[in-house]
Coordinates of C-alpha atoms in Angstrom, one line a residue:
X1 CA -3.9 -30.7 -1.9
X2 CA -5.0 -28.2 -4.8
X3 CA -4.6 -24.8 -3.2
X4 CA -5.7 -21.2 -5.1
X5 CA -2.9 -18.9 -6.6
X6 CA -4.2 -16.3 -5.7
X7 CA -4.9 -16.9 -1.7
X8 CA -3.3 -20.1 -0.8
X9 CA -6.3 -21.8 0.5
X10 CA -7.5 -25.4 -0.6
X11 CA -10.1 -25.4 -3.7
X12 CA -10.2 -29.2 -4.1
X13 CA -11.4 -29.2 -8.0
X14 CA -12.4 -25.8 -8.5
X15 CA -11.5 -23.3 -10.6
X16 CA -12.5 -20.2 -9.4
X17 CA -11.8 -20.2 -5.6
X18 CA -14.8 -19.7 -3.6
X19 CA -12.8 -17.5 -1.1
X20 CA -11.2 -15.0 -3.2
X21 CA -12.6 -14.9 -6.5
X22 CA -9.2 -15.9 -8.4
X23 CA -9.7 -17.6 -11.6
X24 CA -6.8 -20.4 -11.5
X25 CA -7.0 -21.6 -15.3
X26 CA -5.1 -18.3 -15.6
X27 CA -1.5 -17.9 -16.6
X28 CA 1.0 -16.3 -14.8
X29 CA 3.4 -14.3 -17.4
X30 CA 6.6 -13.8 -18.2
X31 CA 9.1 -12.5 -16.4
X32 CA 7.2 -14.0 -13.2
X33 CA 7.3 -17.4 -11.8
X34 CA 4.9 -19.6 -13.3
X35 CA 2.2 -20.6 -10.9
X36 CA 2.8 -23.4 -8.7
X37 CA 6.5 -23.0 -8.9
X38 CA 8.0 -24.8 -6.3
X39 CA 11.0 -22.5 -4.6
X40 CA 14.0 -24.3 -2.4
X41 CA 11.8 -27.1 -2.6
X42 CA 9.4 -25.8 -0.3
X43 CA 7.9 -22.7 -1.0
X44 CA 5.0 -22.9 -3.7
X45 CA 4.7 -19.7 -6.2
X46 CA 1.5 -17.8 -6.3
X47 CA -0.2 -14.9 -7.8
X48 CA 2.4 -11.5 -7.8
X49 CA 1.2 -9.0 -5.0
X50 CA 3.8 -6.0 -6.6
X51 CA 6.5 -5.5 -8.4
X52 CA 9.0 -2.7 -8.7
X53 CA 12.5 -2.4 -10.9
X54 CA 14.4 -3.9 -8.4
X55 CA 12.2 -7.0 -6.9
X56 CA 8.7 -8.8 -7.0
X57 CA 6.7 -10.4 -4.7
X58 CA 4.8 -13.1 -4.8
X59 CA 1.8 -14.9 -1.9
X60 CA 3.4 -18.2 -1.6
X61 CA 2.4 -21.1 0.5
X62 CA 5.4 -22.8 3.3
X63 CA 4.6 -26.7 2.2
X64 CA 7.0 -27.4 5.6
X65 CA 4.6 -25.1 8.2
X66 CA 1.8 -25.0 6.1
X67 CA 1.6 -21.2 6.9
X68 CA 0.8 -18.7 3.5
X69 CA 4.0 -16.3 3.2
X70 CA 5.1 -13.7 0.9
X71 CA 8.0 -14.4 -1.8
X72 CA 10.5 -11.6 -3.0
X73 CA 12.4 -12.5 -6.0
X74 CA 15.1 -10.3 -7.1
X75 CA 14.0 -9.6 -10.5
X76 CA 16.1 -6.4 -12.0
X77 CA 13.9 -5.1 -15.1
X78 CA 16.4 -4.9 -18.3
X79 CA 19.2 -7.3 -16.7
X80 CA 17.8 -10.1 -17.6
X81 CA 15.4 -13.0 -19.6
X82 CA 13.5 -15.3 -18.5
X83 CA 11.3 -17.4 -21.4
X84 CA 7.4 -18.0 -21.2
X85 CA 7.1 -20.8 -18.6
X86 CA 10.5 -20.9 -17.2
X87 CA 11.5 -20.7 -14.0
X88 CA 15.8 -19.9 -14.2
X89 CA 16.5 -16.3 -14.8
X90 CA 19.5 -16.0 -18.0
X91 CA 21.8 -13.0 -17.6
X92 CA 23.9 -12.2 -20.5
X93 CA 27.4 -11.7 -20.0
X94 CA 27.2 -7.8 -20.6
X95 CA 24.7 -7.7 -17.8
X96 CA 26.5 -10.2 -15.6
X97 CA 28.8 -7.2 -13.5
X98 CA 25.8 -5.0 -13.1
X99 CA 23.5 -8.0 -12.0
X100 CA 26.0 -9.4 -9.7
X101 CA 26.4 -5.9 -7.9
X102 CA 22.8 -5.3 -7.3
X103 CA 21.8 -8.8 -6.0
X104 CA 24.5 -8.4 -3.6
X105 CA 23.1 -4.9 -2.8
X106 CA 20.1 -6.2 -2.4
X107 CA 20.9 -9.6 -0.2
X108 CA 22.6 -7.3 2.3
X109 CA 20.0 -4.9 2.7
X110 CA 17.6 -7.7 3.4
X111 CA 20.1 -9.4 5.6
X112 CA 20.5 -6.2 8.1
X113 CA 16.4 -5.7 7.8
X114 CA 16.2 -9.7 9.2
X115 CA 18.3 -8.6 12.2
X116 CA 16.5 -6.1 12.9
X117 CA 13.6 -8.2 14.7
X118 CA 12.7 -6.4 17.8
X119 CA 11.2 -2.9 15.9
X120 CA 7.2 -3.8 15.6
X121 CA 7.1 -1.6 12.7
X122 CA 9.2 -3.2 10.3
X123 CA 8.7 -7.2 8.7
X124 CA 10.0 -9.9 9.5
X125 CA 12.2 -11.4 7.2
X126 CA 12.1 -15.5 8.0
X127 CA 14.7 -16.6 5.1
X128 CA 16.8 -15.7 2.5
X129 CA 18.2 -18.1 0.2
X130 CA 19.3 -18.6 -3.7
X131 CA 17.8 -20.5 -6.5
X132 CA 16.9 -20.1 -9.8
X133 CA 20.1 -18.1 -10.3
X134 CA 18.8 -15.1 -8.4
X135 CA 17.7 -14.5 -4.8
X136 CA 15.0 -15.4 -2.7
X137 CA 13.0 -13.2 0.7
X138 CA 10.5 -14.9 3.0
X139 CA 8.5 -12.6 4.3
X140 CA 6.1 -13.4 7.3
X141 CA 2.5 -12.7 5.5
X142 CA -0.2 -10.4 7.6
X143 CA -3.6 -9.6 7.3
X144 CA -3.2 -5.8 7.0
X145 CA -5.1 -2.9 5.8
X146 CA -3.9 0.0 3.6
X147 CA -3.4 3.2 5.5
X148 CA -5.3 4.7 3.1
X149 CA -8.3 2.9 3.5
X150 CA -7.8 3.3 7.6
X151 CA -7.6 6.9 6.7
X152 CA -10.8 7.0 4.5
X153 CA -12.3 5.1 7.2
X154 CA -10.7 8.0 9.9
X155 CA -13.2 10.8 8.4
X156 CA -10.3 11.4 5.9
X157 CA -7.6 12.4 8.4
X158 CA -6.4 11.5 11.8
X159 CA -6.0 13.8 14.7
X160 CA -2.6 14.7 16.6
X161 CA -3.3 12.7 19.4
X162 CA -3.9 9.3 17.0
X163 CA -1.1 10.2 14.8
X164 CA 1.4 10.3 17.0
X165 CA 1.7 6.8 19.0
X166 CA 1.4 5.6 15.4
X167 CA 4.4 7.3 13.9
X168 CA 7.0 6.9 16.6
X169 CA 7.5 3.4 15.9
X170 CA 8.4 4.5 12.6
X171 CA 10.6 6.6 13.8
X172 CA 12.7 4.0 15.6
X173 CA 12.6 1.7 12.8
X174 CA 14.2 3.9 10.2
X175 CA 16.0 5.2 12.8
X176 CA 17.4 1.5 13.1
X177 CA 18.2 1.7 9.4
X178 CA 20.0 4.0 8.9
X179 CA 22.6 3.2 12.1
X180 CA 23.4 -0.3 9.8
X181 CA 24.3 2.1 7.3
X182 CA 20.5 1.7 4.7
X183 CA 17.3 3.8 4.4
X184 CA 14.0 2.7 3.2
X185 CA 13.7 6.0 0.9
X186 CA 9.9 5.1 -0.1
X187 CA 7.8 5.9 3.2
X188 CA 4.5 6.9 1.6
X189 CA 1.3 6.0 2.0
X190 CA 1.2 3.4 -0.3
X191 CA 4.1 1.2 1.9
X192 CA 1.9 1.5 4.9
X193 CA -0.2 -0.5 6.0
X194 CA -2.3 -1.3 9.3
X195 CA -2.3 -4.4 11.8
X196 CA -5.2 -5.9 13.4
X197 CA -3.9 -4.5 16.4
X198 CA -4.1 -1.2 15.2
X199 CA 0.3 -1.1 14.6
X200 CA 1.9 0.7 11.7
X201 CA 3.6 -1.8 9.7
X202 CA 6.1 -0.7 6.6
X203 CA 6.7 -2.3 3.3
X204 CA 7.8 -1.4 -0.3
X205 CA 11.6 -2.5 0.8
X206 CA 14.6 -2.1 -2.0
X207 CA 18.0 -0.9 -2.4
X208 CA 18.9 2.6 -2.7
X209 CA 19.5 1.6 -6.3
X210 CA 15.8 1.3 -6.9
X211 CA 14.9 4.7 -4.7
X212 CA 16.9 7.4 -7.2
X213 CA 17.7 8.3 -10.8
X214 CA 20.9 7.5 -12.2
X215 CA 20.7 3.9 -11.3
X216 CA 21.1 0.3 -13.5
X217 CA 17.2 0.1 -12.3
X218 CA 14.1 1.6 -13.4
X219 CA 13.5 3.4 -10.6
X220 CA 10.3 4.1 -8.5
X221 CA 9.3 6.7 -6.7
X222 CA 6.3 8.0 -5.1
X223 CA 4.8 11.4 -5.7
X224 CA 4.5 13.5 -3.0
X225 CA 6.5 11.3 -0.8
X226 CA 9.8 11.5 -2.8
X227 CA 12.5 13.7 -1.6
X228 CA 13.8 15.8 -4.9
X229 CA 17.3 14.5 -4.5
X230 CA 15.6 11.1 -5.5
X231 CA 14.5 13.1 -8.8
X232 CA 17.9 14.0 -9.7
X233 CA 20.9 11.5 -11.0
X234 CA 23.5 10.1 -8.9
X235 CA 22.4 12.4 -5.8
X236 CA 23.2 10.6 -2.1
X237 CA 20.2 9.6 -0.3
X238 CA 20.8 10.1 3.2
X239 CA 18.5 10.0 6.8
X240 CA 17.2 13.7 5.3
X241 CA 15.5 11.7 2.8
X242 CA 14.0 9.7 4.7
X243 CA 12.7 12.3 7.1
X244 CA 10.8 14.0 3.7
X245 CA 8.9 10.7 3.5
X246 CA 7.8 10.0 6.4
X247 CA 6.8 14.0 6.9
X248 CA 5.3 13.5 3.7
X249 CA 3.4 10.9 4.7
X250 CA 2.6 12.3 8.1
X251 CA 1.3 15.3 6.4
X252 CA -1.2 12.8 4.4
X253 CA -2.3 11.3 7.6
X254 CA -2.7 14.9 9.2
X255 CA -4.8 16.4 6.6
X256 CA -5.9 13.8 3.7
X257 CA -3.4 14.7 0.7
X258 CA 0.3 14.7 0.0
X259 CA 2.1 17.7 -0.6
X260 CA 2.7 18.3 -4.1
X261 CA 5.5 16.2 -6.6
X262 CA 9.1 17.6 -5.3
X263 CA 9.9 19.1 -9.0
X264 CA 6.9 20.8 -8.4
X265 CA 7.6 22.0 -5.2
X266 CA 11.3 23.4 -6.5
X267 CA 9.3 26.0 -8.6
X268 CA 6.7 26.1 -5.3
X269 CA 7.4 25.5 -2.5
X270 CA 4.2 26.1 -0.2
X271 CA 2.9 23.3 1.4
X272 CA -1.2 23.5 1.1
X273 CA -2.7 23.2 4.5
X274 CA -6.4 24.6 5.2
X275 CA -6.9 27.0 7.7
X276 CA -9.4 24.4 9.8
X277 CA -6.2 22.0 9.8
X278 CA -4.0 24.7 11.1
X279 CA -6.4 25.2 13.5
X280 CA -6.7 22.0 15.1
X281 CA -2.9 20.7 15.0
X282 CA -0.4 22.0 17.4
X283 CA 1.7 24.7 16.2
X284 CA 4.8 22.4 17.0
X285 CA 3.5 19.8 14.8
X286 CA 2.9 22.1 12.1
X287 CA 6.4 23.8 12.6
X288 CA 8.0 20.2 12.8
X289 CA 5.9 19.1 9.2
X290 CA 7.4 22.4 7.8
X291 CA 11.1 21.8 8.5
X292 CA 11.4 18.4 7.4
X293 CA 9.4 18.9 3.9
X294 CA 12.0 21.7 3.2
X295 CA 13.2 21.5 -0.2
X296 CA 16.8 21.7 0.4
X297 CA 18.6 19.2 2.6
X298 CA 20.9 21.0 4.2
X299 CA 17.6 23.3 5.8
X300 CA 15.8 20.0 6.4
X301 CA 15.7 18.4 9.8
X302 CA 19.0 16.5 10.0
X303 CA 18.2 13.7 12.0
X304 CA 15.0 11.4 13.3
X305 CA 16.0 12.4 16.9
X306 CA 15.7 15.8 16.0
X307 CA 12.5 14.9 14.6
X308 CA 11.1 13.4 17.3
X309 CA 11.9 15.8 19.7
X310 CA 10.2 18.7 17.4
X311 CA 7.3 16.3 17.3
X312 CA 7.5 15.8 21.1
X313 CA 8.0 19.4 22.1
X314 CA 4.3 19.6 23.4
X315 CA 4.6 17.0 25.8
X316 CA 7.6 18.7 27.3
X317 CA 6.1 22.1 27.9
X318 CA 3.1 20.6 29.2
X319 CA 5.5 19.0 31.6
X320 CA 6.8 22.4 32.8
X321 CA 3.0 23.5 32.7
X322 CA 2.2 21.1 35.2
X323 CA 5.2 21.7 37.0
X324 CA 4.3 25.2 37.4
X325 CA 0.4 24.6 38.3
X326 CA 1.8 22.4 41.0
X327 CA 4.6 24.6 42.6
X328 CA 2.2 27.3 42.6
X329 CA -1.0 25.4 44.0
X330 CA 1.1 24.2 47.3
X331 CA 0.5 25.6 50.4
X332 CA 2.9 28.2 51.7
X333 CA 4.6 28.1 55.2
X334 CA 4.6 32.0 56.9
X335 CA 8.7 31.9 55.8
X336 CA 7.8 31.1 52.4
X337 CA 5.0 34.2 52.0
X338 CA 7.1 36.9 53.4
X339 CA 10.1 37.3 50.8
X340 CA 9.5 39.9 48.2
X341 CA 11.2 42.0 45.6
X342 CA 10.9 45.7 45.4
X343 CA 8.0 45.5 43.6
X344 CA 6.1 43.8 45.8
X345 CA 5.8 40.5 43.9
X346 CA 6.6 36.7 45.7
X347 CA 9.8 35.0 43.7
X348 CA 6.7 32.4 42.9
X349 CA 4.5 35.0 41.2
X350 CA 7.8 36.1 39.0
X351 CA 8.2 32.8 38.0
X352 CA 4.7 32.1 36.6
X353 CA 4.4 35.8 35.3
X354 CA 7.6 34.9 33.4
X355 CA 6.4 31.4 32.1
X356 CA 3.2 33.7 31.1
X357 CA 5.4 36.1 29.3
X358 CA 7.4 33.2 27.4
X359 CA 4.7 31.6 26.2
X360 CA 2.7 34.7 25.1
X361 CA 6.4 35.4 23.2
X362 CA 6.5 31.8 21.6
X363 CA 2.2 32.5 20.3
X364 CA 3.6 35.6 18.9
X365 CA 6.8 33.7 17.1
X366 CA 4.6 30.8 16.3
X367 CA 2.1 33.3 14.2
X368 CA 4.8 35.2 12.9
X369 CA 6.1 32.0 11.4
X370 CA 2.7 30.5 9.8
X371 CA 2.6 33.9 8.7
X372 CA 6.3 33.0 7.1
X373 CA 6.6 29.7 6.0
X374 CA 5.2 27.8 3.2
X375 CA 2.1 26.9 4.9
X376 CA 1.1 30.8 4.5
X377 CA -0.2 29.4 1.0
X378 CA -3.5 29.8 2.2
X379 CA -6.1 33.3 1.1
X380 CA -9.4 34.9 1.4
X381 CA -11.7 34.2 -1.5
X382 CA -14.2 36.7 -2.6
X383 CA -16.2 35.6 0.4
X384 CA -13.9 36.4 2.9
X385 CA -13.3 32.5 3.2
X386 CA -9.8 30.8 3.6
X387 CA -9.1 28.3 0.7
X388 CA -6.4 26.6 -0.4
X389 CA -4.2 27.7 -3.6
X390 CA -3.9 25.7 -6.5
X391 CA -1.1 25.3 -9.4
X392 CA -2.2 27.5 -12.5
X393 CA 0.3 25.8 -14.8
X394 CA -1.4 23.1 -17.0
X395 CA 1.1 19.9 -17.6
X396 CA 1.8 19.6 -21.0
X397 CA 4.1 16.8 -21.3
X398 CA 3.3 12.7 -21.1
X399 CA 0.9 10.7 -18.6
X400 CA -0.2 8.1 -17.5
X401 CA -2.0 5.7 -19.8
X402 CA -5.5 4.6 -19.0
X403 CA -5.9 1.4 -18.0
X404 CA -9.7 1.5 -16.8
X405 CA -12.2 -0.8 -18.5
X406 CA -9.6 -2.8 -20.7
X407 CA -9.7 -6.8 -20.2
X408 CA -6.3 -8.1 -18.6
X409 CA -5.3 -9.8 -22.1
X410 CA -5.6 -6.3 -23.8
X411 CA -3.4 -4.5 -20.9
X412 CA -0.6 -7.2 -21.2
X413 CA -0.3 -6.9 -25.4
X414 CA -0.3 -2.9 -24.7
X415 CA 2.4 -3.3 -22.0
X416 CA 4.7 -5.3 -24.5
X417 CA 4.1 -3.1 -27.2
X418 CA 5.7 -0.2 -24.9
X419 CA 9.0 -0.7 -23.0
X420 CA 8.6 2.2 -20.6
X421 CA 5.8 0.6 -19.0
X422 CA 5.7 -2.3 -16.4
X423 CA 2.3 -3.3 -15.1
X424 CA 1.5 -6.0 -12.6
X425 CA -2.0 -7.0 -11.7
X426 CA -2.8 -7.1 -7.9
X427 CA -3.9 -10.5 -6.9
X428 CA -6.7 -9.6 -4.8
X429 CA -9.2 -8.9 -7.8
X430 CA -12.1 -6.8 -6.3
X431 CA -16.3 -6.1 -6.5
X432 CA -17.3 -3.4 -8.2
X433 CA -20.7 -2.3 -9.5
X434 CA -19.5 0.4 -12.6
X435 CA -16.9 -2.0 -14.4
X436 CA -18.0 -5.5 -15.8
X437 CA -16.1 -8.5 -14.4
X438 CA -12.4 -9.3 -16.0
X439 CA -11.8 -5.9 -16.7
X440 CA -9.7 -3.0 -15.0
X441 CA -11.2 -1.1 -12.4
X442 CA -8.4 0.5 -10.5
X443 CA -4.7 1.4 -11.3
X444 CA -2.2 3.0 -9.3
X445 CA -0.9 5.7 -10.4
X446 CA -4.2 7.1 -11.8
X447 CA -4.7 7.1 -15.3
X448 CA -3.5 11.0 -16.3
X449 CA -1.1 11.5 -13.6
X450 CA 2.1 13.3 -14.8
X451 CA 5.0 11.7 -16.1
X452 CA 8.6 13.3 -15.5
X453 CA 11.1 13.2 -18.0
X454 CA 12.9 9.9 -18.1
X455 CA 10.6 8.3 -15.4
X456 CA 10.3 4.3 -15.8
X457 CA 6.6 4.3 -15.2
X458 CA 5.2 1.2 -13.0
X459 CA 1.7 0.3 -13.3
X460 CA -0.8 -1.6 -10.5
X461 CA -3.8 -2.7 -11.7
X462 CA -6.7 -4.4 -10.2
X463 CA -9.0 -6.4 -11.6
X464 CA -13.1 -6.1 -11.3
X465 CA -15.1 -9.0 -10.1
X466 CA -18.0 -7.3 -11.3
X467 CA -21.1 -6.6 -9.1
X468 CA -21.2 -8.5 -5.7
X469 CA -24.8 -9.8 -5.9
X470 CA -25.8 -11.7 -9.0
X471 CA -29.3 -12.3 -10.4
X472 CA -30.0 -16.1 -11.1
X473 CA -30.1 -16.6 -15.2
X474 CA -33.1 -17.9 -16.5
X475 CA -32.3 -21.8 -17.1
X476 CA -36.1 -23.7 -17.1
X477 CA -36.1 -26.2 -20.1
X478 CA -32.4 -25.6 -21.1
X479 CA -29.9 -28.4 -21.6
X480 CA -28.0 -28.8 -18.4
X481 CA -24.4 -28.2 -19.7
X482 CA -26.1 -24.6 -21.5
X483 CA -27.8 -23.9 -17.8
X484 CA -24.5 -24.4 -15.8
X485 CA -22.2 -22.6 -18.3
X486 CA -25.3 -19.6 -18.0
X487 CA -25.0 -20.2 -14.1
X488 CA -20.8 -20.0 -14.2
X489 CA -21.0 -16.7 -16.3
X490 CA -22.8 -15.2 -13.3
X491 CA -19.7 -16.3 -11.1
X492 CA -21.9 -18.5 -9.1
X493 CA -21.7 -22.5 -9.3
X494 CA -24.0 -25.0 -10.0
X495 CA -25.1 -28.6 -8.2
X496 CA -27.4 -31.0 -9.7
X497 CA -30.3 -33.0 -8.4
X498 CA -32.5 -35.2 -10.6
X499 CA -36.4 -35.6 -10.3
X500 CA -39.1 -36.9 -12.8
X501 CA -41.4 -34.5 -14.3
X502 CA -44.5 -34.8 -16.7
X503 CA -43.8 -31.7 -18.3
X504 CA -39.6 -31.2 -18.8
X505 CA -38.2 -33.5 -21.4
X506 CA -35.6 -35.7 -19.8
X507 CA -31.9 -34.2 -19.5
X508 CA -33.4 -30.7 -19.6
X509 CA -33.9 -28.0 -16.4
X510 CA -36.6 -27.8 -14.4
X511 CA -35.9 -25.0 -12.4
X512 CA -33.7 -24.0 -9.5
X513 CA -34.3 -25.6 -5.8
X514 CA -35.1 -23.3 -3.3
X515 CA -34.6 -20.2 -5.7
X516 CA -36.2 -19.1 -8.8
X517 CA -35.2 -16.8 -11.7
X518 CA -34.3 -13.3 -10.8
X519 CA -33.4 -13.9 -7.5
X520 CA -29.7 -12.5 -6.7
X521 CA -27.3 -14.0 -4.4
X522 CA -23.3 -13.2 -3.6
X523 CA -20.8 -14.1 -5.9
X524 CA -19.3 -17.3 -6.1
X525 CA -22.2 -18.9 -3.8
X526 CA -23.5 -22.5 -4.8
X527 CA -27.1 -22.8 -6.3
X528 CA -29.1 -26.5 -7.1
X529 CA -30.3 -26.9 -10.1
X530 CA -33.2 -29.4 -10.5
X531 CA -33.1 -31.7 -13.9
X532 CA -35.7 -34.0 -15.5
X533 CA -35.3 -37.3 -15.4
X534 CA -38.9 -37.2 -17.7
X535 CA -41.9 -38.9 -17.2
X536 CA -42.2 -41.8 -14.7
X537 CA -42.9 -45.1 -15.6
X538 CA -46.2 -46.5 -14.4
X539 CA -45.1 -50.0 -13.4
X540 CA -47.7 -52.9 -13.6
X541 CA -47.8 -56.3 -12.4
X542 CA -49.8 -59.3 -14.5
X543 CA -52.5 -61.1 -12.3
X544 CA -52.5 -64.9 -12.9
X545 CA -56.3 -66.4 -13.4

């Protein structure tokens, strides 16, 4: 069975895998597992999905089930070697304490996330194991989409009433976290994806040694989503920092961008919201987003049932609303109507006057606060319009490098000539119709983006396929090895069938079979090729006299 590195499916003698794209003459390089690695002597070693300072992970295939799983690998950047090729990580004895400490940091954190089986929102963990002196995660593999393609595909933003039944789950699972004593620290919209069944599911696991400064690791953070005690060295991470990312992230889902990096935010602290979004969220959703973005963690909502119930206050004064409506709608026995107060008004009346009055008092306190908070960042233009305000400040110190349009061999001799910069390449290589095939088309973070001071910067990039459709190369009278190498740099492939002709010299093309020059078809689709076999012999037999 020859099965593609890059989607675990069965090629046969292929190459490039008809399914995915991937090119499997490639090399996978060092400090990843060589393709086809074989793992615990059942898990085979594919293509890296991601990679942060802490861990990678790899699409791996279960040769016992024969189901396609995901791999971590505990891989710390800077604490250790591992040659071109090889498969054993070598940890110097200077490094041996430190390395020691975080793999068990890092085995029990998995361990209490396999236990924790029954919350739909977080994966399941199927094994963990050693080998190659370091440590080993099964993860069960999904078909998922990236929330923030399901939120480009949302019109750009979700409403309250979607949002909600999504996040809650979340809730509970990081709820569950932190009661055995971890946190996730990384809920952004990057680590979260969607199920077919339309469920929130959360990835982008590591220690809290990965999730702040200060640490043996480079760490990684996410901008926007990171709390600004992750910025600073040495800081505690608690469930406060936890509830920043996932309001963060809420926030994202709510109105189509993240609030602005955290250092920013300590100079600035409004949160950018657009007077149409106000509009169409319920103040106590807005109020809720509010207090668990705030910059300092002791005025931060202090724990996820706290959260939830400031996300949930809506559903309990509709509750009283309908208690009220009812009460008031039954029908009164003659005892009932006759009791009144001096001013003439049933104790029914005073009760729904009063329920009037409170919630006339919270509108009031509700403006009063948008008017307050850091969501008042929003002014009339010259138009009398509401816009959004912007940063004036222009960043002056390093970004991002630019990745775009470089071939993958050119990105891997730039990342080892600079040691601040880890980049993995996605294994799901994608169409695109502006970048030619085998070069870089996306990266993640953008090309540009700021760069804080001592930040380890981690680099995703993915690969272009080039366009979708190709147009068949012209091939008539060429050699057939020249036609099907012309054929293969389309990123289609190429079938023979032979044919006499009184006009093609033998061994050369004749022209396609049910196609002809120009046409275009989809990448990596199978085309027949028609060959000479020359002219045909006229046979003759002799006639005896």
């Amino acid at each position: 069975m020859s099965l593609c590195m890059g989607c675990m499916q069965e090629i046969g003698e292929q190459s490039v895998c008809p399914s995915c794209g991937f090119d499997n003459t490639e090399k996978q390089h060092a400090p990843f597992l060589p393709y086809g690695t074989v793992i615990s002597n059942r898990y085979i070693i594919g293509a890296g999905l991601d990679t942060n300072g802490e861990s990678t992970r790899y699409i791996a295939f279960d040769k016992q089930t024969g189901d396609i799983v995901v791999a971590c690998e505990f891989l710390p950047i800077g604490l250790f070697e591992r040659e071109e090729g090889e498969t054993e990580l070598n940890i110097s004895p200077e490094n041996k304490e430190s390395f020691d400490k975080l793999k068990n940091d890092f085995t029990n954190y998995y361990r209490i996330l396999s236990e924790l089986t029954e919350l739909s929102a977080l994966t399941k963990i199927n094994s963990i194991f050693e080998d190659n002196n370091t440590v080993y995660v099964i993860e069960e593999n999904e078909d998922l989409i990236p929330f923030e393609e399901y939120i480009e595909r949302s019109n750009g933003h979700l409403e309250w009433d979607v949002a909600r039944p999504l996040f809650m789950p979340v809730i509970s699972a990081l709820e569950a976290l932190h009661r055995r004593g971890v946190g996730h620290y990384a809920i952004a919209p990057k680590n979260i994806f969607i199920t077919n069944s339309g469920k929130i599911k959360i990835t982008g696991y590591a220690t809290e040694n990965e999730r702040k400064r200060g640490t043996a690791l480079k760490s990684q953070l996410f901008s926007g989503a990171a709390a600004p005690e992750q910025y600073e060295e040495n800081l505690d991470l608690n469930e406060t920092t936890d509830i920043y990312g996932l309001c963060a992230t809420l926030f994202y889902a709510l109105t189509g961008h993240l609030p602005k990096n955290a250092v920013e935010r300590l100079k600035d602290s409004r949160l950018l919201m657009s007077t149409n979004t106000v509009k169409r969220l319920p103040p106590h959703v807005v109020s809720a987003l509010a207090n668990g973005l705030q910059i300092e963690k002791n005025s931060r909502i202090s724990d996820f049932d706290q959260l939830r119930s400031q996300l949930s206050v809506a559903h309990t004064a509709k509750a009283i609303q309908d208690e009220i409506s009812r009460t008031a709608s039954m029908n009164l026995t003659k005892s009932e109507i006759k009791p009144k107060t001096e001013n003439g008004m049933s104790p029914t009346s005073i009760v729904i006057v009063s329920a009037a009055i409170t919630v006339l008092v919270l509108g009031l306190a509700g403006v009063f606060w948008l008017m307050q908070n850091p969501l008042a960042g929003v002014f009339n233009d010259l138009n009398g319009n509401k816009t959004e305000t912007t940063m004036s400040t222009e960043w002056t110190g390093p970004t991002i490098p630019n990745f775009l349009g470089m071939t993958y061999d050119d990105v891997v001799k730039a990342d080892e000539e600079n040691n601040d910069v880890i980049v993995y390449r996605t294994y799901s290589d994608e169409y695109s119709d502006q970048y030619h095939e085998g070069v870089v088309m996306k990266q993640f973070p953008e090309a540009g983006a700021k760069v804080e001071q001592d930040d380890d910067i981690v680099i995703s990039i993915t690969i272009s396929k080039g366009s979708q459709m190709r147009a068949l190369p012209k091939v008539a009278n060429e050699k057939l090895d020249e036609a099907a190498a012309d054929i293969a740099d389309k990123g289609l492939l190429a079938t023979v069938e032979y044919q006499y002709s009184d006009t093609v010299a033998s061994g050369r093309v004749i022209g396609y079979k049910n196609n002809v020059e120009g046409d275009t078809i989809e990448y990596g689709s199978n085309v027949t090729i028609i060959v000479s076999l020359g002219k045909q012999q006229a046979t003759t037999s002799a006639v005896r006299q």
